[in-house]
Short mmCIF file of C-alpha atoms in Angstrom, two decimals:
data_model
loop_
_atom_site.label_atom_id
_atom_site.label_comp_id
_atom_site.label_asym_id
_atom_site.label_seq_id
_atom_site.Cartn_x
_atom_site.Cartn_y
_atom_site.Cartn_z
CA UNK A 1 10.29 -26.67 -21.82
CA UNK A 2 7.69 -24.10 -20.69
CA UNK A 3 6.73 -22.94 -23.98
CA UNK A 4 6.27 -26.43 -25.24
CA UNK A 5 4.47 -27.53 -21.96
CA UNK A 6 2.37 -30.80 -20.80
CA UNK A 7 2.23 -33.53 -18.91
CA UNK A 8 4.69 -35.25 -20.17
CA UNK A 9 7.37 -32.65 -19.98
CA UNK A 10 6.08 -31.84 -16.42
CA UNK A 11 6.97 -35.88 -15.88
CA UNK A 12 10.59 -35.38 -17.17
CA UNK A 13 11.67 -32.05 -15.17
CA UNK A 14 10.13 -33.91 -11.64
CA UNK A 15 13.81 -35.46 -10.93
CA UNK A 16 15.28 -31.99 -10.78
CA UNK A 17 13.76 -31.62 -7.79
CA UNK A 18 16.29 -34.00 -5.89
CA UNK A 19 19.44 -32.54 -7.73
CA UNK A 20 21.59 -29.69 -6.40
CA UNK A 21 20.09 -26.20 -5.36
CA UNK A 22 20.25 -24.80 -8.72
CA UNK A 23 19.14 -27.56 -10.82
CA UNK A 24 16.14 -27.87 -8.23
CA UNK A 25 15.76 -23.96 -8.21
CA UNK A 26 15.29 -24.43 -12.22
CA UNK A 27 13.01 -27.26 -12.32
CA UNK A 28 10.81 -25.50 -9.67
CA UNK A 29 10.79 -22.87 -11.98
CA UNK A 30 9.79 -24.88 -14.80
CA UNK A 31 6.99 -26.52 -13.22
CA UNK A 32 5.21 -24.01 -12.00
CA UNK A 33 4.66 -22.09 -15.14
CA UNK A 34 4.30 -25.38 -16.64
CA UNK A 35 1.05 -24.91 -14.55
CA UNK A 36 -1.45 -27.42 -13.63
CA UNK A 37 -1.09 -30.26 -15.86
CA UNK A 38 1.73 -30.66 -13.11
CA UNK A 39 -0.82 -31.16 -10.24
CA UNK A 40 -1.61 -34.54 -10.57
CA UNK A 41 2.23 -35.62 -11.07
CA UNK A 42 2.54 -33.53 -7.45
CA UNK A 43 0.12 -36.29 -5.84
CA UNK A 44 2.51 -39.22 -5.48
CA UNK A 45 5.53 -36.85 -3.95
CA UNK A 46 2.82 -36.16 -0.84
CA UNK A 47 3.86 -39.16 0.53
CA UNK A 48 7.73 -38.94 -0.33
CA UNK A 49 10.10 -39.75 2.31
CA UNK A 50 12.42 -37.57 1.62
CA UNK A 51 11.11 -34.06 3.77
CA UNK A 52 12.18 -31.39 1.32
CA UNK A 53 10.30 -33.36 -1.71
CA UNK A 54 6.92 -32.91 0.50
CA UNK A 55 7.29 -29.68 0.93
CA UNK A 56 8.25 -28.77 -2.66
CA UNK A 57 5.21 -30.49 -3.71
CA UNK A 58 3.20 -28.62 -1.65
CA UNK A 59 4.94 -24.91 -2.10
CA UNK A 60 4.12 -25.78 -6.01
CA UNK A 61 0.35 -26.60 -5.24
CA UNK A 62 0.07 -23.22 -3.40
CA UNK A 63 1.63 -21.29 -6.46
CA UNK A 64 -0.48 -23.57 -9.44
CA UNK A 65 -3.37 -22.73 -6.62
CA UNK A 66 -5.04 -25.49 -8.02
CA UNK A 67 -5.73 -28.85 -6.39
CA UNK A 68 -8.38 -31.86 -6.32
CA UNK A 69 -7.24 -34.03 -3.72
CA UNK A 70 -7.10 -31.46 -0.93
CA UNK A 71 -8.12 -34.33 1.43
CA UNK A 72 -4.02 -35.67 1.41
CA UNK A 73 -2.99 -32.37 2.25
CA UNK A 74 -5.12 -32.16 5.37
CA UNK A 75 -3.84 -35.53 5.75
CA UNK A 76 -0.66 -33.92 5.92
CA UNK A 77 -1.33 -30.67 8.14
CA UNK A 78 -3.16 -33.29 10.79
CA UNK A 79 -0.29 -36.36 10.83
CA UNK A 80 3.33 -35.09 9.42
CA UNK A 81 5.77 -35.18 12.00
CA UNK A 82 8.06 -32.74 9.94
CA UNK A 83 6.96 -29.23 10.79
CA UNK A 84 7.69 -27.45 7.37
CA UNK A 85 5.99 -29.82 5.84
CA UNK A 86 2.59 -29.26 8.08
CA UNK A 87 3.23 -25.63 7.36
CA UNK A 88 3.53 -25.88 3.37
CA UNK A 89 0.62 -28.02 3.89
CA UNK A 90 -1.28 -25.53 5.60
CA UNK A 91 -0.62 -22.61 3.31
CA UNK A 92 -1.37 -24.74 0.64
CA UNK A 93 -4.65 -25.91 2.16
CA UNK A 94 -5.62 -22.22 2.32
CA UNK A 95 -5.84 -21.83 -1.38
CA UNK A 96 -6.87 -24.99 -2.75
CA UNK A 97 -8.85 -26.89 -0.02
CA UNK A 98 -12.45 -25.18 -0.33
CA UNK A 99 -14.46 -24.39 2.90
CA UNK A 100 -14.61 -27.47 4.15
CA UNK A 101 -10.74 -27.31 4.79
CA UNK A 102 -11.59 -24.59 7.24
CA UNK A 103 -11.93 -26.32 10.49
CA UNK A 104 -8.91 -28.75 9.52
CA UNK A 105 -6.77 -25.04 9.49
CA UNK A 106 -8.66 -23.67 13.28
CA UNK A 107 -6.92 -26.73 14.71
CA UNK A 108 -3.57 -26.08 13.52
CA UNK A 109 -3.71 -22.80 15.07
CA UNK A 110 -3.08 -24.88 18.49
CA UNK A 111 0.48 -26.58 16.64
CA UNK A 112 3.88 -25.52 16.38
CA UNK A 113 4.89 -22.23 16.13
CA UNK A 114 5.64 -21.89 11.66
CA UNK A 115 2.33 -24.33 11.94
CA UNK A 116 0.41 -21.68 13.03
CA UNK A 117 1.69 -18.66 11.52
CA UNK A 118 0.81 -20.72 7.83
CA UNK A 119 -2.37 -21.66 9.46
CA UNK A 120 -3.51 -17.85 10.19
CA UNK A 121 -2.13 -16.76 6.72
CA UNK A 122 -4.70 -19.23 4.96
CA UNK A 123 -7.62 -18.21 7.69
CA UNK A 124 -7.24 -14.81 7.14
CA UNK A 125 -6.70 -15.17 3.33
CA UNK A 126 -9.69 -17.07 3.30
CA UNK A 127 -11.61 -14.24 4.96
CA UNK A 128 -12.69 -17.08 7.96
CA UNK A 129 -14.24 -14.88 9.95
CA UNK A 130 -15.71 -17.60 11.99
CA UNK A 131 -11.98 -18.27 13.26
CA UNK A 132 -11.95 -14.81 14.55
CA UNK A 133 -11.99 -15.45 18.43
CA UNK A 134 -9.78 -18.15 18.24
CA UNK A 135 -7.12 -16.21 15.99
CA UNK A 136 -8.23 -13.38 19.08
CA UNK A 137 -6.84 -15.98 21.85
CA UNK A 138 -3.63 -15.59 20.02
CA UNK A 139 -2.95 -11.87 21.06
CA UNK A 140 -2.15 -13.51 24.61
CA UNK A 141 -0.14 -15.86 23.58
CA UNK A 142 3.45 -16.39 24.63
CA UNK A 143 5.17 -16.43 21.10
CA UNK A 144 5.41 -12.47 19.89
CA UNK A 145 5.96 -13.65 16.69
CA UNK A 146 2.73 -15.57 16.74
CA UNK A 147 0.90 -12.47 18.24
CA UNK A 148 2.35 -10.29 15.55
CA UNK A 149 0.64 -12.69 13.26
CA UNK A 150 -2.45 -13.00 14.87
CA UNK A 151 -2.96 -9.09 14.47
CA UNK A 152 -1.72 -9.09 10.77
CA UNK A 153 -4.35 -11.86 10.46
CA UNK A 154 -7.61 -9.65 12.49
CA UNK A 155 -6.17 -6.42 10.11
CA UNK A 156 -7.06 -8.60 6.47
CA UNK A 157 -10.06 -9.89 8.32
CA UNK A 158 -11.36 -6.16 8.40
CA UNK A 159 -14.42 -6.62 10.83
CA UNK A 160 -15.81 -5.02 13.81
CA UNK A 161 -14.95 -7.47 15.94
CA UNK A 162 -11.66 -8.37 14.65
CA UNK A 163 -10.85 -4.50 15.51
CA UNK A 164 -12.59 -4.46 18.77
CA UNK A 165 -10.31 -7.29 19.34
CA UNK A 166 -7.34 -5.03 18.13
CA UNK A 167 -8.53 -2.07 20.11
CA UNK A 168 -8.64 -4.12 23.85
CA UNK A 169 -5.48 -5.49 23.04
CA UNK A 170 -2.91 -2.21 22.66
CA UNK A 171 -2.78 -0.86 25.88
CA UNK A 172 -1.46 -3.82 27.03
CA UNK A 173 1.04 -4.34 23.50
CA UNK A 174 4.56 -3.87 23.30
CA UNK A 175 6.68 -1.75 21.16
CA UNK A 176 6.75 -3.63 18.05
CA UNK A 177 3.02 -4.95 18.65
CA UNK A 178 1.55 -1.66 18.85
CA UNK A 179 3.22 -0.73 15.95
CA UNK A 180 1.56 -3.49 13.92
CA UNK A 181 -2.08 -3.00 15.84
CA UNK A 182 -2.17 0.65 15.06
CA UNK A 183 -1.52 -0.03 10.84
CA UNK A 184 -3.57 -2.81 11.40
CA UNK A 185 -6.27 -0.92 12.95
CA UNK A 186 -5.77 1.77 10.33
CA UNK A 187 -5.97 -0.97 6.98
CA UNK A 188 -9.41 -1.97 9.17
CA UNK A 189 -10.45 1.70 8.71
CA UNK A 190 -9.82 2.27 12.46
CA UNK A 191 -7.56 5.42 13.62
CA UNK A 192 -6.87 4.66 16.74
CA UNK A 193 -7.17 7.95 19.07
CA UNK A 194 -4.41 6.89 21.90
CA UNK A 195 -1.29 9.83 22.05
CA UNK A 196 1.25 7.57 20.97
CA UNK A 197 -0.65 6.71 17.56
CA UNK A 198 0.71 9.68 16.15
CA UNK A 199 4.48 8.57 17.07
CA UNK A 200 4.10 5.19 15.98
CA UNK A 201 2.30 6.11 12.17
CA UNK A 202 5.18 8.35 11.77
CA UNK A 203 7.27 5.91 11.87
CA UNK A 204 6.15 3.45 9.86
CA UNK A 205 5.58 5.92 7.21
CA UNK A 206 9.61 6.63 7.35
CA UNK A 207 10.66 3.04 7.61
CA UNK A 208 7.99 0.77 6.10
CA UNK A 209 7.30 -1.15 3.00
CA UNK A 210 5.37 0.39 -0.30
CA UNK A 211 2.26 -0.61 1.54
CA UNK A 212 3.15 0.20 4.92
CA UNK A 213 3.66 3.34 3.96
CA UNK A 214 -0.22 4.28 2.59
CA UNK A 215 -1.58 2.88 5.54
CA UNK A 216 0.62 4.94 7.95
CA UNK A 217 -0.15 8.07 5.48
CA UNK A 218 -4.04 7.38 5.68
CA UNK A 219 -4.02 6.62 9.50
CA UNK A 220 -1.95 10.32 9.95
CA UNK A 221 -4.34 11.78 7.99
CA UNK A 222 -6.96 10.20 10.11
CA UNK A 223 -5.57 11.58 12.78
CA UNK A 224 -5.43 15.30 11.69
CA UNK A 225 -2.43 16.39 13.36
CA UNK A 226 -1.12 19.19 11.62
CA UNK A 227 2.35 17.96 12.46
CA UNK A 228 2.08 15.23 10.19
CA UNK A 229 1.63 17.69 7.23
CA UNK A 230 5.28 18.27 6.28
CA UNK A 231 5.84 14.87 7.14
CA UNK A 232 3.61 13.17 4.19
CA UNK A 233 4.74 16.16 1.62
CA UNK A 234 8.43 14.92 2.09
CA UNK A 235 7.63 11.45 1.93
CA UNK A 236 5.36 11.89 -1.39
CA UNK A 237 7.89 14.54 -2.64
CA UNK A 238 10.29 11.75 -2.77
CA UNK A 239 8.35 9.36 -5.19
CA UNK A 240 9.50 9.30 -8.70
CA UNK A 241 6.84 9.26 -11.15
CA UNK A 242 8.46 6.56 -12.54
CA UNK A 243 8.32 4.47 -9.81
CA UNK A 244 5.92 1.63 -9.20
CA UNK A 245 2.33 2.84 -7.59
CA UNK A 246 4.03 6.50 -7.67
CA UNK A 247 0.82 7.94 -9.51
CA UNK A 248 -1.82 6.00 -6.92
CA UNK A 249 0.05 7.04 -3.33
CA UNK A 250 0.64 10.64 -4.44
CA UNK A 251 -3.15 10.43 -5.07
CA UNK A 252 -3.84 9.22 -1.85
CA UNK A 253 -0.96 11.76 -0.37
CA UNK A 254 -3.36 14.29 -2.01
CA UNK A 255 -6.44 13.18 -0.69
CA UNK A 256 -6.03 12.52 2.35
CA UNK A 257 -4.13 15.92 3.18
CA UNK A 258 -7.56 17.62 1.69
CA UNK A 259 -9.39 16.36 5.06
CA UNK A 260 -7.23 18.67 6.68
CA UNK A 261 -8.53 21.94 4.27
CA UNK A 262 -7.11 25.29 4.14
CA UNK A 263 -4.78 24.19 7.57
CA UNK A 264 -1.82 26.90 8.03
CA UNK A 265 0.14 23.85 7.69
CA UNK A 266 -0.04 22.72 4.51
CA UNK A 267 0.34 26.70 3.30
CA UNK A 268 3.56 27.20 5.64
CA UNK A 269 4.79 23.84 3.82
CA UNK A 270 4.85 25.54 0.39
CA UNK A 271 6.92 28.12 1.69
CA UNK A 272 9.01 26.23 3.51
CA UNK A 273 12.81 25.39 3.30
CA UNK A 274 12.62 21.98 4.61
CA UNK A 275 9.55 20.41 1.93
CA UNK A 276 10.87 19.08 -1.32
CA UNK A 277 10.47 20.51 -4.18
CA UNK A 278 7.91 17.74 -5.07
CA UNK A 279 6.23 18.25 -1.73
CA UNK A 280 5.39 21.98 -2.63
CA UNK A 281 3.72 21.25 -5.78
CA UNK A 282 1.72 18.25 -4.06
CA UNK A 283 0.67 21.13 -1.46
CA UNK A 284 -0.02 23.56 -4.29
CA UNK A 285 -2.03 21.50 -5.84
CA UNK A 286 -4.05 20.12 -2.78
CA UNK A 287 -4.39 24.02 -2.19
CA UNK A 288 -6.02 24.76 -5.49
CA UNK A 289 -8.53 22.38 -5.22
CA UNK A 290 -9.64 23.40 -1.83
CA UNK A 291 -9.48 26.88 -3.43
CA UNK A 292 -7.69 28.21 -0.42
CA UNK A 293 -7.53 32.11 -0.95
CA UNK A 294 -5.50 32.16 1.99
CA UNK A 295 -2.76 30.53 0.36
CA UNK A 296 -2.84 33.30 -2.60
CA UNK A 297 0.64 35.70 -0.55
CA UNK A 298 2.68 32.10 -0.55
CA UNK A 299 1.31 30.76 -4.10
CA UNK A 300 2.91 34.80 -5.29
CA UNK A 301 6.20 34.57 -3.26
CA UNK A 302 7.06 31.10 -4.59
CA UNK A 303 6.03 31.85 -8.29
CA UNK A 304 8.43 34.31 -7.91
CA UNK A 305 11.35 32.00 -6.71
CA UNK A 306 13.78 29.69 -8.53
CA UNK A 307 12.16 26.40 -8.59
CA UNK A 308 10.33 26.04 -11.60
CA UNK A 309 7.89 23.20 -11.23
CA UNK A 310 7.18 24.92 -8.13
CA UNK A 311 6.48 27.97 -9.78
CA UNK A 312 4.22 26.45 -12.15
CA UNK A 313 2.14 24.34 -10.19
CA UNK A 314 2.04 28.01 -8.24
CA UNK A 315 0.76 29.50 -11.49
CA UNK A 316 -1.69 26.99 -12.15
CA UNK A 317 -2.74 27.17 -8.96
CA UNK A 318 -3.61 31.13 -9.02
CA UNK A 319 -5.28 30.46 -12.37
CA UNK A 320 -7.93 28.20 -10.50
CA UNK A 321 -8.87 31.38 -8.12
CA UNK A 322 -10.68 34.48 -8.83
CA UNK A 323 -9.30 36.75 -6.62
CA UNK A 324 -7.73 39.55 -7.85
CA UNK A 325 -4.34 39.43 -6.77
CA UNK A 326 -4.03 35.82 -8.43
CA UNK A 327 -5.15 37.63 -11.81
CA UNK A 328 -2.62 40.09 -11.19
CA UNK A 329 0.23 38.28 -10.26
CA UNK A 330 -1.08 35.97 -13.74
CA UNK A 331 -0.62 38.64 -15.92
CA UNK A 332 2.87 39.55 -14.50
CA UNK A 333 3.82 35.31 -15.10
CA UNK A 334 2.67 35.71 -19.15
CA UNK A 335 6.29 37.98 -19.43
CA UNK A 336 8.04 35.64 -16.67
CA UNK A 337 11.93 34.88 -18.05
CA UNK A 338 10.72 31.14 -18.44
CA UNK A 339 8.81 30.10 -21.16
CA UNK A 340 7.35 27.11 -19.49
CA UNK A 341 6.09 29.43 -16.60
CA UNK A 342 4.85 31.66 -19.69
CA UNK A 343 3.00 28.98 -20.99
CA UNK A 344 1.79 27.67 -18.02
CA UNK A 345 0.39 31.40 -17.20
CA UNK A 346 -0.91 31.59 -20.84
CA UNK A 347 -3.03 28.01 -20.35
CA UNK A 348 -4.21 29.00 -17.18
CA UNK A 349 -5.75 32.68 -17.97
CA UNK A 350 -8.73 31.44 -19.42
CA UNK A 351 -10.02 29.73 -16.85
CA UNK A 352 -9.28 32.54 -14.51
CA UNK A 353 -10.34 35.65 -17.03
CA UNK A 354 -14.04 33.34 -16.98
CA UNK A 355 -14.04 33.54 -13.06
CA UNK A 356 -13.90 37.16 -13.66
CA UNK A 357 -16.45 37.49 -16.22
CA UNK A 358 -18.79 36.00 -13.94
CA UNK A 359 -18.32 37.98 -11.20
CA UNK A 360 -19.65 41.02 -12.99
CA UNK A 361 -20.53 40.97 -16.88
CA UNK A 362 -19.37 43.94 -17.35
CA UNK A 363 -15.90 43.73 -16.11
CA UNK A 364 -13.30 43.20 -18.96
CA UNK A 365 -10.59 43.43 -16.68
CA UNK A 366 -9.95 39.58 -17.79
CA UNK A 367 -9.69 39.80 -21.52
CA UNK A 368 -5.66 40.11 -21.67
CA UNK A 369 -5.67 36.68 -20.56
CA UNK A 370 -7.47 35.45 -24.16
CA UNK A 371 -5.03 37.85 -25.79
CA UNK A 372 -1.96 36.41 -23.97
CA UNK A 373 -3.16 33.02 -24.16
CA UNK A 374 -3.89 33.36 -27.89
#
């Protein structure tokens, strides 16, 4: 039925919406990748007394996301008595109903409690920034779960005064509201400086979401506590490359631990016991780049050890500075019992055999390093 599409079968898979859960389940299904030659046939079920139709009707409007009689659906946030059917309407106002749909979405902000939350969804997705201090007269409200939604709705606004309004209202948050202010604050591009910031990003970066997770790492990083170090190598250490956004939030991982340069830290971490293997070569790596010559005793007692990823990334990492124990400790790696540490050591010489040319044009101390490498 999808693949063949149209109005017409869009017309014949309607009544499964009134059959049994998985019938309904099916034709919702159906419908919405049907797309929006189903929109129009959605118009007449607005008005449906039957509760669950309305709302289906509206949930499929908000996925099509495409709409041109927005005017019923404000019809519907302003006058239905059923309350999940003002809030489908409201989230589906959000994405269909243009910006003169705005105003008709402020005022629902004063309705029932899964009214609102909808309501400051489609404001914020909107980016209404006009709606700001009334979504800010939220934070006091009596409903937590309508203050928790307020801030979620001042973070994806991302202004100044959306995080001033953020920033009066923590001292005077709860547990699980301060949690959400401070990511929220930190997806703004706020890190908030109060002592129990550090505590609370921590957290989140052990128990959130994907997402969660890169905003806590970016607001610790913010932060520079050297505590939180070991912390974000574990937590990146863990990622499998095969895993969905692996590549971008090691990235991040890695860039955001640079801000905190050659810190004892993030050498002790490469060294120690407790950092996943992963972790080390993240650090290694973040090390290189800084070219931390500091880091040169570690990068030698690790190439040294058992873990082999470790040891290359330890390798490569030596190759990228021209001191001269890290040309040393290069040569020794080109007879190393592993042959991917050998090659590793025989890719990186070059580079580091034309730091040592530089330094003096007469030194030929690097040349083994074309031999071995050739």
């Amino acid at each position: 039925l999808v693949g063949i599409g149209g109005e017409v079968k869009a017309y014949m898979t309607l009544p499964l919406l009134r059959e049994g859960a998985y019938l309904r389940n099916t034709g919702r299904i159906i419908l919405k990748q049907i797309g929006p030659p189903v929109v129009p046939l959605l118009r007449p079920l607005l008005k449906d007394k039957d509760d669950d139709i309305r709302v289906f009707a509206l949930e499929l409007i908000s996925e099509i996301r495409t709409c041109d009689f927005a005017e019923d659906i404000e019809h519907i946030v302003r006058t239905d008595p059923n309350a999940n059917a003002c809030s489908a309407a409201a989230r589906a106002l959000g994405r269909v109903g243009g910006d003169v749909a705005l105003p008709v979405l402020r005022k629902a902000l004063a309705d029932t409690e899964w009214v609102c939350i909808s309501a400051l969804e489609s404001l914020a997705e909107r980016r209404d920034y006009q709606a700001i201090p009334e979504i800010t007269a939220l934070l006091k409200h009596a409903s937590e779960t309508i203050r928790c939604s307020a801030v979620e709705a001042l973070g994806q606004l991302a202004s100044e005064e959306a995080a001033d309004a953020l920033v009066r209202s923590l001292p005077l948050a709860g547990a699980l509201e301060r949690s959400v202010i401070v990511k929220n604050l930190v997806r703004i591009g706020v890190t908030p400086s109060m002592g129990e910031a550090y505590d609370v990003l921590v957290e989140i970066l052990r128990t959130g979401d994907r997402e969660e997770k890169l905003i806590a790492m970016r607001g610790l990083c913010g932060l520079k506590d050297r505590r939180a170090i070991p912390i974000i190598l574990d937590e990146a250490g863990a990622l499998e490359s095969s895993e969905p956004d692996a590549e971008e939030w090691i990235s991040a991982a890695m860039e955001g631990l640079s801000r905190f340069g050659c810190d004892e830290a993030l050498i002790d971490a490469v060294g120690s016991p407790q950092v996943r293997h992963m972790g080390k070569v993240i650090a290694i790596e973040v090390l290189a780049a800084l070219e931390c010559v500091q880091a040169i005793p570690v990068l030698v007692e690790v190439m040294r050890g058992d873990l082999r990823e470790v040891r290359r990334a330890s390798v490569r990492a030596l190759g990228e500075l021209r001191e001269e124990t890290a040309r040393l400790t290069l040569r020794e790696s080109i007879q190393d019992r592993d042959g991917h540490v050998r090659r590793t050591a025989a890719s990186a010489g070059p580079k580091a055999a034309q730091y040592s040319s530089s330094t003096s044009s007469g030194d030929m101390s690097g040349a083994w390093f074309r031999r071995a490498s050739i």
